[in-house]
Amino acid sequence: MLQSKQAGVLGVAYNVPENIMTNQDLEKIVDTSDEWITERTGIKERRIAGPGQATSDMSLAAGREALERAGIKASDLDLVIVCTLSPDTLFPSTACIVQDRIGAVNAGAFDLSAGCSGFVYGLSVACQMVNSGTHKKILVIGAETLSRILNWKDRNTCVIFADGAGAAVVGEVPAGYGYINSVLGADGAGGNFIIMPAGGTRMPATAETVAGNLHSIHMDGSEVFKFASRIVPKVAFDVLKDTGVAVGDIDIVIPHQANVRIIKSAAKRLGLPVEKFYVNIERYGNTSAASVAIALAEAWENGLIRKENNVLLIGFGAGLTWAGCVLKWSI
Ligand code: UT7
């Protein structure tokens, strides 16, 4: 019989490209303004991958540092999960590329596609696998190179999305710490609100799909905005239900960095001071599955997450999907 364990996070890290693109840079590319982007989203600048830099490169850098901080050797990992909607290739999975390059010779590997909820989905899955005893040490990475799947003529999307990676090592932590609960949700009926229409089996790549910019992110921003504003507080209430952790007991919320207005409205609806929400969207934009991972690692690095803290992670995005995970921090 499998023994039940207590899973938690042993180490976190992030990696973003060096190249900074400011709102002023975007003013030269599309009909937009620093004022519009700042007021409507909160973004001031974002990181854009250099030539030849792909999702696995940032994943590898973030993953290596997370392992080092956790004091874990790559060969101790028994699973690598890469949460992404912009993999290096459709197959093999980016997780397999990372598994090889990082030297996780004893690990299985798979990519997880849950849009911007990806990392929270991945962390929840990993924690429950460690809890169940089937796996001991899992590397969970959220990583994106969205700049490669943006239409740089579409001001609705190109000012928002960006590149980066964050990683967490999940393993056993002392009793009373670590994973408390998670919720995973989806509403596929809203799938067309954020979609890359071509490049799959429904619409394979042709000269026409390329000419029609169908290999890029298409988003109905206002529909997603309405969904996000409704779902974020609901995720928080749902994930805390029956856990004994009240909303007021949360020390820090790490939300998906999609729009600072969504974060402010969630804070209000939850009755939490907005200062409890970690925000870095002004520097990194929306990095989809990487955003919660980067924010978690950066908040930890900045000393804003300490041992004993109740940490609430919230993701939402393409699918549509949503996810929440609450942990008592142990490092
Ligand atoms: O990460 C996955 C989840 N994604 C999200 O959560 C995104 C959620 N949505 C949003 O954050 C917001 O809807 C956006 C930031 C994408 C857009 O903000 P909005 O306040 O919903 O703007 P809108 O789409 O309703 O557009 C308002 C106006 C339009 O002009 P008219 O029709 O009023 O003349 C747009 O054409 O703003 C215009 N606009 C822009 N103007 C300058 C749209 N994009 C831009 C732009 N620069 N980049």
Tab-separated table of C-alpha atoms and ligand atoms in Angstrom:
chain	number	residue	atom	x	y	z
A	1	MET	CA	0.000	0.000	0.000
A	2	LEU	CA	1.196	3.508	-0.801
A	3	GLN	CA	2.131	5.670	2.120
A	4	SER	CA	0.609	9.144	2.262
A	5	LYS	CA	3.149	11.993	2.275
A	6	GLN	CA	2.975	15.729	2.802
A	7	ALA	CA	3.971	17.607	-0.376
A	8	GLY	CA	5.263	21.141	-0.605
A	9	VAL	CA	7.611	23.449	-2.469
A	10	LEU	CA	11.344	22.917	-1.822
A	11	GLY	CA	12.760	25.622	-4.102
A	12	VAL	CA	11.694	28.243	-6.650
A	13	ALA	CA	13.471	30.282	-9.335
A	14	TYR	CA	12.752	32.212	-12.503
A	15	ASN	CA	14.490	33.223	-15.700
A	16	VAL	CA	13.481	35.965	-18.127
A	17	PRO	CA	15.165	37.152	-21.331
A	18	GLU	CA	17.566	40.092	-21.047
A	19	ASN	CA	15.944	42.037	-23.860
A	20	ILE	CA	13.475	44.648	-22.530
A	21	MET	CA	10.716	46.026	-24.748
A	22	THR	CA	9.066	49.173	-23.373
A	23	ASN	CA	5.674	50.668	-24.179
A	24	GLN	CA	7.561	53.391	-26.049
A	25	ASP	CA	9.155	50.729	-28.248
A	26	LEU	CA	5.657	49.412	-29.043
A	27	GLU	CA	4.441	52.907	-29.973
A	28	LYS	CA	6.817	52.635	-32.936
A	29	ILE	CA	5.343	49.298	-34.064
A	30	VAL	CA	1.549	49.619	-33.639
A	31	ASP	CA	-1.019	52.382	-33.106
A	32	THR	CA	-0.845	52.471	-29.304
A	33	SER	CA	0.445	54.650	-26.480
A	34	ASP	CA	2.270	54.242	-23.214
A	35	GLU	CA	-0.727	55.918	-21.570
A	36	TRP	CA	-3.262	53.414	-22.985
A	37	ILE	CA	-1.172	50.343	-22.115
A	38	THR	CA	-0.376	51.597	-18.600
A	39	GLU	CA	-3.953	52.614	-17.792
A	40	ARG	CA	-5.705	49.611	-19.354
A	41	THR	CA	-3.262	46.882	-18.259
A	42	GLY	CA	-0.603	48.155	-15.818
A	43	ILE	CA	2.228	47.020	-18.122
A	44	LYS	CA	5.232	49.337	-18.639
A	45	GLU	CA	7.729	46.905	-20.147
A	46	ARG	CA	8.174	43.219	-20.925
A	47	ARG	CA	10.943	40.732	-21.764
A	48	ILE	CA	11.319	39.373	-25.277
A	49	ALA	CA	13.392	36.291	-26.130
A	50	GLY	CA	16.591	36.799	-28.094
A	51	PRO	CA	17.223	35.182	-31.463
A	52	GLY	CA	17.378	31.428	-31.038
A	53	GLN	CA	16.109	31.535	-27.446
A	54	ALA	CA	13.171	29.165	-26.982
A	55	THR	CA	10.898	27.938	-24.191
A	56	SER	CA	13.199	25.098	-23.119
A	57	ASP	CA	16.163	27.493	-22.730
A	58	MET	CA	14.393	29.629	-20.131
A	59	SER	CA	12.865	26.496	-18.568
A	60	LEU	CA	16.302	24.964	-18.184
A	61	ALA	CA	17.789	28.061	-16.525
A	62	ALA	CA	14.865	28.440	-14.106
A	63	GLY	CA	14.784	24.690	-13.432
A	64	ARG	CA	18.514	24.452	-12.675
A	65	GLU	CA	18.361	27.304	-10.187
A	66	ALA	CA	15.239	25.929	-8.489
A	67	LEU	CA	16.988	22.555	-8.074
A	68	GLU	CA	20.088	24.226	-6.653
A	69	ARG	CA	18.018	26.192	-4.153
A	70	ALA	CA	16.127	23.037	-3.181
A	71	GLY	CA	19.421	21.173	-2.734
A	72	ILE	CA	18.199	18.471	-5.131
A	73	LYS	CA	20.203	16.761	-7.881
A	74	ALA	CA	18.557	16.460	-11.299
A	75	SER	CA	19.021	12.690	-11.071
A	76	ASP	CA	16.808	12.695	-7.939
A	77	LEU	CA	13.815	13.949	-9.942
A	78	ASP	CA	11.205	11.394	-10.890
A	79	LEU	CA	9.075	13.746	-13.012
A	80	VAL	CA	9.421	16.928	-15.061
A	81	ILE	CA	6.275	18.874	-15.968
A	82	VAL	CA	6.485	21.857	-18.305
A	83	CYS	CA	3.330	23.958	-18.390
A	84	THR	CA	3.230	25.907	-21.642
A	85	LEU	CA	1.204	26.847	-24.681
A	86	SER	CA	4.316	27.841	-26.628
A	87	PRO	CA	6.493	24.689	-26.597
A	88	ASP	CA	9.744	24.463	-28.598
A	89	THR	CA	7.978	21.966	-30.875
A	90	LEU	CA	4.517	20.364	-30.823
A	91	PHE	CA	6.399	17.159	-30.186
A	92	PRO	CA	8.601	16.010	-28.632
A	93	SER	CA	7.365	17.771	-25.526
A	94	THR	CA	9.395	20.618	-24.077
A	95	ALA	CA	9.418	18.640	-20.824
A	96	CYS	CA	11.398	15.864	-22.599
A	97	ILE	CA	13.872	18.440	-23.926
A	98	VAL	CA	14.319	19.843	-20.401
A	99	GLN	CA	14.521	16.343	-18.891
A	100	ASP	CA	17.445	15.557	-21.188
A	101	ARG	CA	19.271	18.886	-20.922
A	102	ILE	CA	18.958	19.133	-17.154
A	103	GLY	CA	20.100	15.533	-16.664
A	104	ALA	CA	16.930	14.179	-15.054
A	105	VAL	CA	17.897	10.664	-16.071
A	106	ASN	CA	15.414	9.000	-13.719
A	107	ALA	CA	12.395	11.150	-14.549
A	108	GLY	CA	9.309	10.895	-16.698
A	109	ALA	CA	8.294	14.063	-18.504
A	110	PHE	CA	5.208	15.666	-20.011
A	111	ASP	CA	3.905	19.045	-21.115
A	112	LEU	CA	0.738	20.397	-19.582
A	113	SER	CA	-1.535	22.648	-21.628
A	114	ALA	CA	-3.923	24.716	-19.534
A	115	GLY	CA	-3.262	28.203	-20.883
A	116	CYS	CA	-2.402	30.822	-18.304
A	117	SER	CA	-3.622	28.471	-15.549
A	118	GLY	CA	-0.876	26.022	-16.530
A	119	PHE	CA	1.548	26.455	-13.657
A	120	VAL	CA	-1.172	26.282	-10.992
A	121	TYR	CA	-2.556	23.151	-12.669
A	122	GLY	CA	0.969	21.684	-12.773
A	123	LEU	CA	1.792	22.495	-9.167
A	124	SER	CA	-1.510	20.994	-7.986
A	125	VAL	CA	-0.917	17.800	-9.970
A	126	ALA	CA	2.676	17.527	-8.708
A	127	CYS	CA	1.725	18.088	-5.060
A	128	GLN	CA	-0.966	15.432	-5.251
A	129	MET	CA	1.413	12.947	-6.885
A	130	VAL	CA	3.919	13.467	-4.073
A	131	ASN	CA	1.097	13.307	-1.505
A	132	SER	CA	-0.023	9.986	-2.910
A	133	GLY	CA	3.496	8.546	-2.649
A	134	THR	CA	3.830	7.666	-6.350
A	135	HIS	CA	6.522	10.337	-6.900
A	136	LYS	CA	9.118	11.900	-4.614
A	137	LYS	CA	10.627	14.913	-6.385
A	138	ILE	CA	8.950	16.756	-9.242
A	139	LEU	CA	10.183	19.760	-11.198
A	140	VAL	CA	7.268	21.955	-12.300
A	141	ILE	CA	8.008	24.694	-14.805
A	142	GLY	CA	5.769	27.378	-16.288
A	143	ALA	CA	7.395	28.777	-19.423
A	144	GLU	CA	6.452	30.701	-22.550
A	145	THR	CA	7.973	32.305	-25.612
A	146	LEU	CA	4.800	34.120	-26.634
A	147	SER	CA	6.689	36.690	-28.703
A	148	ARG	CA	7.042	33.971	-31.378
A	149	ILE	CA	3.283	33.413	-31.617
A	150	LEU	CA	2.187	37.051	-31.561
A	151	ASN	CA	0.903	39.019	-34.507
A	152	TRP	CA	3.032	42.147	-34.128
A	153	LYS	CA	0.445	44.103	-36.120
A	154	ASP	CA	-2.363	43.281	-33.658
A	155	ARG	CA	-2.377	45.902	-30.908
A	156	ASN	CA	-4.993	43.898	-28.972
A	157	THR	CA	-2.419	41.236	-28.165
A	158	CYS	CA	1.146	42.306	-28.955
A	159	VAL	CA	1.234	44.941	-26.191
A	160	ILE	CA	0.173	42.382	-23.569
A	161	PHE	CA	1.991	39.067	-23.943
A	162	ALA	CA	5.674	38.332	-23.294
A	163	ASP	CA	8.318	35.707	-22.504
A	164	GLY	CA	9.809	34.052	-19.411
A	165	ALA	CA	9.918	30.977	-17.183
A	166	GLY	CA	9.500	30.072	-13.530
A	167	ALA	CA	10.132	26.781	-11.753
A	168	ALA	CA	9.286	25.027	-8.514
A	169	VAL	CA	10.647	21.788	-7.059
A	170	VAL	CA	7.962	19.794	-5.292
A	171	GLY	CA	8.848	17.188	-2.682
A	172	GLU	CA	8.105	16.045	0.815
A	173	VAL	CA	7.929	18.711	3.560
A	174	PRO	CA	7.388	18.382	7.337
A	175	ALA	CA	3.865	17.673	8.581
A	176	GLY	CA	1.775	20.812	8.995
A	177	TYR	CA	3.384	22.516	5.986
A	178	GLY	CA	2.971	22.470	2.233
A	179	TYR	CA	0.022	21.718	-0.007
A	180	ILE	CA	-3.378	22.346	1.544
A	181	ASN	CA	-5.860	22.273	-1.348
A	182	SER	CA	-6.416	23.040	-5.007
A	183	VAL	CA	-9.255	23.541	-7.467
A	184	LEU	CA	-9.016	23.025	-11.209
A	185	GLY	CA	-11.732	24.294	-13.528
A	186	ALA	CA	-12.527	24.580	-17.213
A	187	ASP	CA	-15.205	25.905	-19.558
A	188	GLY	CA	-14.332	24.813	-23.079
A	189	ALA	CA	-17.351	26.715	-24.414
A	190	GLY	CA	-15.181	29.839	-24.137
A	191	GLY	CA	-12.322	28.293	-26.101
A	192	ASN	CA	-12.527	30.760	-28.972
A	193	PHE	CA	-11.938	33.742	-26.685
A	194	ILE	CA	-8.180	32.978	-26.630
A	195	ILE	CA	-7.007	30.752	-29.420
A	196	MET	CA	-4.233	30.076	-31.901
A	197	PRO	CA	-6.455	28.885	-34.749
A	198	ALA	CA	-3.941	27.174	-37.060
A	199	GLY	CA	-1.083	24.733	-36.764
A	200	GLY	CA	-3.028	21.850	-35.259
A	201	THR	CA	-4.934	19.038	-36.953
A	202	ARG	CA	-8.100	21.136	-37.425
A	203	MET	CA	-6.286	23.721	-39.537
A	204	PRO	CA	-2.829	22.535	-40.572
A	205	ALA	CA	-0.210	25.051	-41.687
A	206	THR	CA	-0.613	26.279	-45.270
A	207	ALA	CA	0.564	29.373	-47.107
A	208	GLU	CA	-2.940	30.799	-46.501
A	209	THR	CA	-2.896	30.231	-42.745
A	210	VAL	CA	0.487	31.940	-42.547
A	211	ALA	CA	-0.656	34.860	-44.721
A	212	GLY	CA	-3.812	35.159	-42.599
A	213	ASN	CA	-1.822	35.390	-39.336
A	214	LEU	CA	-3.627	32.333	-37.999
A	215	HIS	CA	-0.514	30.988	-36.230
A	216	SER	CA	-0.729	33.706	-33.604
A	217	ILE	CA	-2.731	34.434	-30.458
A	218	HIS	CA	-6.231	35.745	-31.155
A	219	MET	CA	-7.999	37.136	-28.102
A	220	ASP	CA	-11.376	38.693	-27.382
A	221	GLY	CA	-10.003	40.821	-24.564
A	222	SER	CA	-13.242	42.137	-23.162
A	223	GLU	CA	-14.865	38.665	-22.973
A	224	VAL	CA	-11.802	37.297	-21.182
A	225	PHE	CA	-11.762	40.324	-18.913
A	226	LYS	CA	-15.379	39.672	-17.841
A	227	PHE	CA	-14.614	35.975	-17.254
A	228	ALA	CA	-11.444	36.756	-15.280
A	229	SER	CA	-13.093	39.371	-13.064
A	230	ARG	CA	-15.795	36.851	-12.150
A	231	ILE	CA	-13.599	33.773	-11.740
A	232	VAL	CA	-10.659	35.046	-9.647
A	233	PRO	CA	-12.650	35.719	-6.446
A	234	LYS	CA	-14.635	32.489	-7.007
A	235	VAL	CA	-11.401	30.447	-7.245
A	236	ALA	CA	-10.191	31.977	-3.983
A	237	PHE	CA	-13.399	31.146	-2.116
A	238	ASP	CA	-13.633	27.642	-3.651
A	239	VAL	CA	-10.055	26.606	-2.899
A	240	LEU	CA	-10.272	27.766	0.721
A	241	LYS	CA	-13.618	26.072	1.386
A	242	ASP	CA	-13.408	23.471	4.186
A	243	THR	CA	-9.637	23.974	4.591
A	244	GLY	CA	-9.787	25.863	7.890
A	245	VAL	CA	-7.899	28.707	6.170
A	246	ALA	CA	-10.042	31.848	5.896
A	247	VAL	CA	-9.567	34.535	3.249
A	248	GLY	CA	-8.231	36.789	5.993
A	249	ASP	CA	-5.585	34.159	6.909
A	250	ILE	CA	-3.939	34.452	3.472
A	251	ASP	CA	-0.576	36.198	3.762
A	252	ILE	CA	0.095	36.618	0.061
A	253	VAL	CA	-1.824	36.035	-3.159
A	254	ILE	CA	0.137	35.260	-6.326
A	255	PRO	CA	-2.338	35.917	-9.127
A	256	HIS	CA	-1.875	35.408	-12.853
A	257	GLN	CA	-0.487	38.695	-14.139
A	258	ALA	CA	-2.991	39.491	-16.894
A	259	ASN	CA	-4.210	42.921	-15.977
A	260	VAL	CA	-3.750	45.053	-12.885
A	261	ARG	CA	-7.442	46.029	-13.085
A	262	ILE	CA	-8.463	42.364	-12.708
A	263	ILE	CA	-6.212	42.083	-9.632
A	264	LYS	CA	-7.618	45.255	-8.030
A	265	SER	CA	-11.204	44.152	-8.616
A	266	ALA	CA	-10.449	40.693	-7.127
A	267	ALA	CA	-8.898	42.279	-4.040
A	268	LYS	CA	-12.019	44.367	-3.543
A	269	ARG	CA	-14.403	41.433	-3.983
A	270	LEU	CA	-12.389	39.300	-1.574
A	271	GLY	CA	-12.154	42.093	0.981
A	272	LEU	CA	-8.346	41.782	0.997
A	273	PRO	CA	-5.969	44.750	0.859
A	274	VAL	CA	-4.523	44.962	-2.648
A	275	GLU	CA	-1.038	44.975	-1.045
A	276	LYS	CA	-1.533	41.257	-0.332
A	277	PHE	CA	-1.500	40.602	-4.096
A	278	TYR	CA	1.969	40.284	-5.599
A	279	VAL	CA	2.133	42.325	-8.799
A	280	ASN	CA	5.012	42.442	-11.285
A	281	ILE	CA	3.029	42.888	-14.508
A	282	GLU	CA	4.545	46.359	-14.963
A	283	ARG	CA	7.937	44.715	-15.649
A	284	TYR	CA	7.070	41.425	-17.337
A	285	GLY	CA	3.643	41.800	-18.997
A	286	ASN	CA	1.479	38.709	-19.329
A	287	THR	CA	3.678	35.599	-19.614
A	288	SER	CA	0.734	33.147	-19.581
A	289	ALA	CA	1.700	29.830	-17.934
A	290	ALA	CA	4.950	31.387	-16.677
A	291	SER	CA	3.373	34.339	-14.902
A	292	VAL	CA	2.408	32.754	-11.558
A	293	ALA	CA	5.706	30.821	-11.492
A	294	ILE	CA	7.793	33.941	-12.096
A	295	ALA	CA	5.791	35.987	-9.586
A	296	LEU	CA	6.055	33.237	-6.938
A	297	ALA	CA	9.836	32.971	-7.350
A	298	GLU	CA	10.343	36.735	-7.428
A	299	ALA	CA	8.145	37.303	-4.374
A	300	TRP	CA	10.130	34.628	-2.505
A	301	GLU	CA	13.450	36.147	-3.606
A	302	ASN	CA	12.279	39.541	-2.376
A	303	GLY	CA	11.542	38.079	1.056
A	304	LEU	CA	7.787	38.568	0.684
A	305	ILE	CA	7.040	34.874	1.256
A	306	ARG	CA	8.303	33.412	4.529
A	307	LYS	CA	8.038	30.133	6.367
A	308	GLU	CA	4.544	29.681	7.913
A	309	ASN	CA	2.893	32.008	5.340
A	310	ASN	CA	-0.364	30.927	3.761
A	311	VAL	CA	0.228	31.386	0.028
A	312	LEU	CA	-2.647	31.432	-2.461
A	313	LEU	CA	-1.916	30.945	-6.176
A	314	ILE	CA	-4.584	31.795	-8.757
A	315	GLY	CA	-4.454	31.159	-12.501
A	316	PHE	CA	-7.002	31.748	-15.285
A	317	GLY	CA	-6.867	31.885	-19.050
A	318	ALA	CA	-7.114	30.042	-22.348
A	319	GLY	CA	-9.352	27.017	-22.394
A	320	LEU	CA	-11.066	28.656	-20.684
A	321	THR	CA	-9.395	27.357	-17.556
A	322	TRP	CA	-8.921	28.409	-13.964
A	323	ALA	CA	-7.043	27.023	-10.987
A	324	GLY	CA	-6.269	27.807	-7.377
A	325	CYS	CA	-3.772	26.263	-4.983
A	326	VAL	CA	-3.171	27.079	-1.326
A	327	LEU	CA	-0.014	26.094	0.558
A	328	LYS	CA	1.582	26.703	3.927
A	329	TRP	CA	5.091	27.774	2.976
A	330	SER	CA	7.905	25.747	4.512
A	331	ILE	CA	11.151	27.328	3.212
B	1	UT7	O1	-3.785	35.756	-19.870
B	1	UT7	C1	-4.935	35.173	-20.386
B	1	UT7	C2	-6.082	35.894	-19.915
B	1	UT7	N1	-6.147	37.168	-20.573
B	1	UT7	C3	-6.697	38.184	-19.944
B	1	UT7	O2	-7.059	38.068	-18.813
B	1	UT7	C4	-6.920	39.462	-20.726
B	1	UT7	C5	-8.181	40.117	-20.232
B	1	UT7	N2	-8.507	41.311	-20.962
B	1	UT7	C6	-7.890	42.488	-20.754
B	1	UT7	O3	-6.986	42.570	-19.951
B	1	UT7	C7	-8.400	43.697	-21.467
B	1	UT7	O4	-9.632	43.368	-22.102
B	1	UT7	C8	-7.435	44.268	-22.540
B	1	UT7	C9	-6.254	44.906	-21.846
B	1	UT7	C10	-6.981	43.155	-23.463
B	1	UT7	C11	-8.131	45.338	-23.370
B	1	UT7	O5	-8.626	46.334	-22.509
B	1	UT7	P1	-10.147	46.823	-22.649
B	1	UT7	O6	-10.327	47.889	-21.673
B	1	UT7	O7	-11.026	45.610	-22.507
B	1	UT7	O8	-10.168	47.393	-24.103
B	1	UT7	P2	-11.105	47.007	-25.318
B	1	UT7	O9	-10.640	45.737	-25.936
B	1	UT7	O10	-12.539	47.103	-24.891
B	1	UT7	O11	-10.803	48.202	-26.287
B	1	UT7	C12	-11.111	49.559	-25.926
B	1	UT7	C13	-10.554	50.464	-27.002
B	1	UT7	C14	-10.933	50.028	-28.411
B	1	UT7	O12	-11.136	51.197	-29.179
B	1	UT7	P3	-12.622	51.749	-29.513
B	1	UT7	O13	-13.289	50.622	-30.219
B	1	UT7	O14	-13.225	52.048	-28.179
B	1	UT7	O15	-12.330	52.931	-30.344
B	1	UT7	C15	-9.704	49.318	-28.889
B	1	UT7	O16	-9.598	49.337	-30.288
B	1	UT7	O17	-9.115	50.446	-26.956
B	1	UT7	C16	-8.621	50.128	-28.255
B	1	UT7	N3	-7.362	49.408	-28.107
B	1	UT7	C17	-6.179	50.007	-28.027
B	1	UT7	N4	-5.817	51.301	-28.056
B	1	UT7	C18	-4.521	51.582	-27.946
B	1	UT7	C19	-7.185	48.067	-28.019
B	1	UT7	N5	-5.873	47.794	-27.863
B	1	UT7	C20	-5.242	48.975	-27.866
B	1	UT7	C21	-3.893	49.346	-27.759
B	1	UT7	N6	-3.578	50.664	-27.802
B	1	UT7	N7	-2.912	48.428	-27.600
